[in-house]
Coordinates of C-alpha atoms in Angstrom, one line a residue:
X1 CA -10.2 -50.8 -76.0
X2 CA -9.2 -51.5 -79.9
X3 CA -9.6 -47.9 -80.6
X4 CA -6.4 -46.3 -79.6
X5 CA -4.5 -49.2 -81.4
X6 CA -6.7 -49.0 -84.5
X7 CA -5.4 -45.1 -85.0
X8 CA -2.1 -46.1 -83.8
X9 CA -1.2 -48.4 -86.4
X10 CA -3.4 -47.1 -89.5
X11 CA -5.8 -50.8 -88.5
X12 CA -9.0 -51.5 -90.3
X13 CA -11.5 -53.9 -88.5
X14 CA -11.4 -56.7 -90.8
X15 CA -14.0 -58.8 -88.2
X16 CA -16.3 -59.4 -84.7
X17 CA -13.9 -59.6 -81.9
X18 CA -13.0 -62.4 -79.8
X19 CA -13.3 -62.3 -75.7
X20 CA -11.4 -64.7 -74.0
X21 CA -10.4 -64.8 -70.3
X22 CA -6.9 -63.6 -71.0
X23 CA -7.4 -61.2 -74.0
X24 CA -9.5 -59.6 -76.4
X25 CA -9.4 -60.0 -80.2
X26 CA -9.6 -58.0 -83.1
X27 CA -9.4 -59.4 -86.7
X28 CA -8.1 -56.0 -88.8
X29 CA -6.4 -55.2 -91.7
X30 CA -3.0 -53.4 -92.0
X31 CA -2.4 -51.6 -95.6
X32 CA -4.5 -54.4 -97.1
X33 CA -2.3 -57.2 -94.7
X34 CA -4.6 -59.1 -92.6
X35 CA -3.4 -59.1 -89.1
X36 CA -5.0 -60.2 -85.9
X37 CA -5.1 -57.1 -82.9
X38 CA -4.7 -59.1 -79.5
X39 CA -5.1 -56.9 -76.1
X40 CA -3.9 -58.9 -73.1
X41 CA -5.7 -58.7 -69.5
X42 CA -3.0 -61.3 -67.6
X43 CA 0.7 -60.8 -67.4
X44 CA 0.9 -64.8 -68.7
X45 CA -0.2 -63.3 -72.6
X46 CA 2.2 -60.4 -72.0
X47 CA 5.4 -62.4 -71.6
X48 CA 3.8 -65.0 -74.3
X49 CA 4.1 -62.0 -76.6
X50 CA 6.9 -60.9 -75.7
X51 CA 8.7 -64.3 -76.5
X52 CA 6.9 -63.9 -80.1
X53 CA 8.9 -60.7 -80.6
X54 CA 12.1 -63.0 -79.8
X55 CA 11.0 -65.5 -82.0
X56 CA 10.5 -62.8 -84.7
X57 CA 8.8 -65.0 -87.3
X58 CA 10.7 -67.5 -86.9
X59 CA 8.9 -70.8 -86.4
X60 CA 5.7 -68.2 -85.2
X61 CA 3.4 -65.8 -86.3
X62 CA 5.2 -62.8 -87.1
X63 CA 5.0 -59.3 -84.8
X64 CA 4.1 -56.2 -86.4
X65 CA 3.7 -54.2 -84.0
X66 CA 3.9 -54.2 -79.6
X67 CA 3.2 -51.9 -77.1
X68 CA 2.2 -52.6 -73.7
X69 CA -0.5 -55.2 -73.2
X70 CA -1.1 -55.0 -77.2
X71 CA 0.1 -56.8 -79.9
X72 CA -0.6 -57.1 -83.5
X73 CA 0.4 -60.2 -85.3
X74 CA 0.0 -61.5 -88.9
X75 CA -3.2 -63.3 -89.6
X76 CA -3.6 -67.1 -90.9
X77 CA -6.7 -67.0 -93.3
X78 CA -6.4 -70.6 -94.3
X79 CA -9.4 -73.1 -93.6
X80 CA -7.1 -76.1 -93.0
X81 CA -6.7 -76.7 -89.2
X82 CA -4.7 -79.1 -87.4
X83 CA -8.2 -80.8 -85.7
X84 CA -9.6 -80.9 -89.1
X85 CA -7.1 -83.0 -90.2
X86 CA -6.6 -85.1 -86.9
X87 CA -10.3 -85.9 -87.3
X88 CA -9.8 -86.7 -90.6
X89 CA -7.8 -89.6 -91.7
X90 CA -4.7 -87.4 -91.2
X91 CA -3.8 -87.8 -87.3
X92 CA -0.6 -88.7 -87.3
X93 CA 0.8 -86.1 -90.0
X94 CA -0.5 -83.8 -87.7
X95 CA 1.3 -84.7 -84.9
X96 CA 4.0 -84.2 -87.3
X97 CA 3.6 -81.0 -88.0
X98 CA 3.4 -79.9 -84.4
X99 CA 6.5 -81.9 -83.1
X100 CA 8.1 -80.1 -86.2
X101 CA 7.1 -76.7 -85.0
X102 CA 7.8 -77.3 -81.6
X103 CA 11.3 -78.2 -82.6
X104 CA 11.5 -75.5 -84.5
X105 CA 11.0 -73.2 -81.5
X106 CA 13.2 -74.8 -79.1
X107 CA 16.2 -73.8 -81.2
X108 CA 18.5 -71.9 -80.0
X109 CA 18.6 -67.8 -81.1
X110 CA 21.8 -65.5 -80.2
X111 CA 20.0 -62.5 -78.9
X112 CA 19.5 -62.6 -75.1
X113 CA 16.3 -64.7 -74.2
X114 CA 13.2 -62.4 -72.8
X115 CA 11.3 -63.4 -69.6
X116 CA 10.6 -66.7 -69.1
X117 CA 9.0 -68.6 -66.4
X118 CA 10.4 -71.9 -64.8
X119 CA 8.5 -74.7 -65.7
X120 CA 8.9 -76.0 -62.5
X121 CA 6.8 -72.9 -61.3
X122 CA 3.6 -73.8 -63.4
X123 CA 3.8 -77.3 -61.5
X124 CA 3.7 -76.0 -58.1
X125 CA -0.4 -76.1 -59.1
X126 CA -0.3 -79.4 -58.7
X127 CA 1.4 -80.2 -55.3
X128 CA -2.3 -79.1 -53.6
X129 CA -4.4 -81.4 -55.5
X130 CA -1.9 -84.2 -55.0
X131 CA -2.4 -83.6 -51.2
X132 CA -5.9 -83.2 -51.1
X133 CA -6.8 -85.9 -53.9
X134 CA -3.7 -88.7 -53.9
X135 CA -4.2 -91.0 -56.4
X136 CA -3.2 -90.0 -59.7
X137 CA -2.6 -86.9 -58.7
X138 CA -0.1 -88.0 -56.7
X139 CA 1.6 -90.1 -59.5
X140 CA 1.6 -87.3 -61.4
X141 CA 3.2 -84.9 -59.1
X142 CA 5.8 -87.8 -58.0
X143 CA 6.9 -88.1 -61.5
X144 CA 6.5 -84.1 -62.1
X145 CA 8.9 -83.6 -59.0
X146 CA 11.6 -86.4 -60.5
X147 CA 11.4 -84.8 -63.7
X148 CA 12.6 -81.4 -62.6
X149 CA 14.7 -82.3 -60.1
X150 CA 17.0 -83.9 -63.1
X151 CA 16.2 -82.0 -66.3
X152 CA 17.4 -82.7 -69.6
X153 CA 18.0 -80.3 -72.8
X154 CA 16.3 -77.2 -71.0
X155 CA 14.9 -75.2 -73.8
X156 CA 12.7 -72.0 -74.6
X157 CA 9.0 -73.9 -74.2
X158 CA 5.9 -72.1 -75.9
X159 CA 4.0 -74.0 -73.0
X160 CA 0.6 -74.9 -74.7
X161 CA 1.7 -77.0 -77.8
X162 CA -2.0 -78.0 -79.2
X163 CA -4.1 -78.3 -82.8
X164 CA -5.6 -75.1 -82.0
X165 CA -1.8 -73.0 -81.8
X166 CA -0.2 -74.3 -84.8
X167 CA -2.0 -72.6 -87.5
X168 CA -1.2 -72.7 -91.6
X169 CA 0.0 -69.4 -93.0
X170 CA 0.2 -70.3 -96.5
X171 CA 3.7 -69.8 -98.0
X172 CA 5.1 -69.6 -94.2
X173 CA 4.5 -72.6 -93.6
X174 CA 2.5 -74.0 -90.1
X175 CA 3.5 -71.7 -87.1
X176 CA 2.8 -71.0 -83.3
X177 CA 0.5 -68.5 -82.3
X178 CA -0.3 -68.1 -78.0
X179 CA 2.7 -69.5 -76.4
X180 CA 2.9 -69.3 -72.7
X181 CA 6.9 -68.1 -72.5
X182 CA 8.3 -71.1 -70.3
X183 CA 11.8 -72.4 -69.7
X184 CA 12.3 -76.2 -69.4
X185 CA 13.0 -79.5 -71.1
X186 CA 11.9 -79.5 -74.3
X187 CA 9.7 -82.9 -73.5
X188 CA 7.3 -80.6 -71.8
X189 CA 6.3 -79.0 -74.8
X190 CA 5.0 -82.3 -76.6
X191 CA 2.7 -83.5 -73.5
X192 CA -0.2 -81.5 -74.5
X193 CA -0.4 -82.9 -77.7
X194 CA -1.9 -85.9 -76.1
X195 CA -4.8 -84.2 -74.3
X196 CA -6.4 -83.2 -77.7
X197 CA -7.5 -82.4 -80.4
X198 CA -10.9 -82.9 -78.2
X199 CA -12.0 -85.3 -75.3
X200 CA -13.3 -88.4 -76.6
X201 CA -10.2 -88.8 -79.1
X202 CA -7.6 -88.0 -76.9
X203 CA -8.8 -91.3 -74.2
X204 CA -8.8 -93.7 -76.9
X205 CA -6.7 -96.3 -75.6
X206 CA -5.4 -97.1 -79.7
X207 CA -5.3 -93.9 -80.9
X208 CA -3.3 -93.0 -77.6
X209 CA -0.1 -95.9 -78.5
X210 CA -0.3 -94.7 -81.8
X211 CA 0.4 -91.0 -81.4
X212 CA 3.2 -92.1 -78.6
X213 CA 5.1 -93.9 -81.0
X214 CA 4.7 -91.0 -83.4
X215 CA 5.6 -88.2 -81.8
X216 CA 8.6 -90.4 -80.0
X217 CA 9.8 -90.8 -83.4
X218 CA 9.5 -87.5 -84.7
X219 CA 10.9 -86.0 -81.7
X220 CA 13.4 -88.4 -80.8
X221 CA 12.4 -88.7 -77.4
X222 CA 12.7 -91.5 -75.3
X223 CA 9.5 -93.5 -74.9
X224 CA 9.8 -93.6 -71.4
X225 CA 10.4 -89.7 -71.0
X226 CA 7.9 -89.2 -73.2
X227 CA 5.2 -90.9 -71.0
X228 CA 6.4 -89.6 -67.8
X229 CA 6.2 -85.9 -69.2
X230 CA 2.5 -86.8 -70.8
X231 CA 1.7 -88.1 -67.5
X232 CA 3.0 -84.9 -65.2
X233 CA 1.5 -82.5 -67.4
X234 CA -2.1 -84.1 -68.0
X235 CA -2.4 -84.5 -63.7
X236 CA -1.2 -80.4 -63.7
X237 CA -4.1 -80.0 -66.4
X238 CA -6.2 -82.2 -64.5
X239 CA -5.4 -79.7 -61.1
X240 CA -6.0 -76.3 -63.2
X241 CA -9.6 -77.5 -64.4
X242 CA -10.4 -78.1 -60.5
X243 CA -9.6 -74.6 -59.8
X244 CA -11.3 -73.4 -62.4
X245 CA -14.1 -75.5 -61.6
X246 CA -14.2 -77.4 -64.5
X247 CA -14.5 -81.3 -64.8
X248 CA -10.7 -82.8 -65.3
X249 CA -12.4 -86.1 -66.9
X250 CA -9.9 -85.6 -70.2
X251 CA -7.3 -85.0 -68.6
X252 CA -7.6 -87.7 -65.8
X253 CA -8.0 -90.2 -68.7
X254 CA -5.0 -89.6 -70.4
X255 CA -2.8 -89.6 -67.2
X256 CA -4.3 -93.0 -66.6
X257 CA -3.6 -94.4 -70.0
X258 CA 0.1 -92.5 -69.9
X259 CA 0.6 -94.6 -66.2
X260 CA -0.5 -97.6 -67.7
X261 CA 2.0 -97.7 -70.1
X262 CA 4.5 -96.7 -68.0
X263 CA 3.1 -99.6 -66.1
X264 CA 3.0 -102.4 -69.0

């Protein structure tokens, strides 16, 4: 599979490769650069690398090379990690850094934009779940339906905003790496922050008020907005994980802490 692209591009493995459900990974080297070889098996990764061509190191990992289904990207070789610090004593400032990123994407750029999917298409997902389960999955997909029906500043969304896709590349800075390719409001993008940087943190009740009023302020979104968007997107998480066939527990949690505030 890497072969063709390791010729291609003069590529030395620089690493064991990584086999997700959407891709395979190489770690390589490029005239001493290291650089990450990423082979996508779903149309979703395509588009996603397509919009980091648009972004063209701006605010992302830069693209060194595309073609087809393969992309190879610059490589972060730092140790810090967003969860590190989240887990350790520096929680908010990573929130920071992520709404900061985030905003950083969802500027505007003058060439033409590449293909995007309507967020409103990703929340179709839901409607089933909300029909076959009610409770909140039916919140969720209420206040899913009243937030796209009336959007507000509709942006380019990377569409899976978490400590695990904003990575430190030394001098660069923090960037994006795996974004989804979505168009929306820009609230969307912040959601997810809330369902990580792993279970057990995310449903803690303290820690959740904490990070709202954080990432409200850095964001300058609306509190309200803010919890209606955490809410919509953790019952669509919550639906995805029932396909798959995964236990929605996290998710489920912080949809029921995002309704209670909206509730107090």
């Amino acid at each position: 599979m890497f072969e063709p692209y390791l010729k291609r591009w003069q590529l030395i493995p620089d690493g064991p490769a990584i086999v997700t459900h959407s891709s395979s990974l190489l770690p390589v080297r490029m005239a001493g650069m290291p650089a990450m070889l990423k082979i996508s098996t779903v149309s979703e990764e395509k588009n996603g690398g397509l919009l980091m061509q648009w972004w063209n190191g701006d605010g992302a990992a830069r693209v060194l090379a595309r073609e087809d289904n393969a992309i190879l990207l610059e490589r972060a070789i730092s140790n810090t990690t967003l969860t590190e610090m989240a887990m350790h004593g520096q929680d908010d400032e990573a929130s920071r850094i992520m709404c900061k990123v985030a905003a950083h994407l969802h500027a505007p750029r003058p060439q033409p934009l590449p293909e995007l999917v309507p967020l409103a298409h990703w929340f179709q997902a839901l409607e089933p779940a909300a029909a076959r389960h009610g409770g909140i999955y039916a919140h969720s997909a209420a206040v899913a339906r009243e937030l796209l029906s009336r959007p507000q500043n509709t942006v380019v969304l990377h569409g899976d905003i978490h400590h695990g896709n904003i990575l430190d590349f030394g001098a660069r800075g923090w960037l994006a790496i795996d974004p989804k390719g979505l168009l929306g409001e820009r609230g969307f993008d912040y959601a997810n922050i809330f369902c990580n940087p792993d279970p057990s943190t995310a449903v803690q009740p303290v820690r959740f008020r904490r990070q709202l009023e954080v990432v409200s302020t850095a964001t300058s979104l609306e509190r309200k907005r803010l919890l209606q968007w955490i809410l919509a997107y953790a019952g669509l998480s919550a639906a995805w994980s029932l396909e798959d066939g995964m236990q929605p527990d996290c998710a489920l949690g912080v949809a029921q802490l995002a309704m209670h505030e909206l509730g107090r």
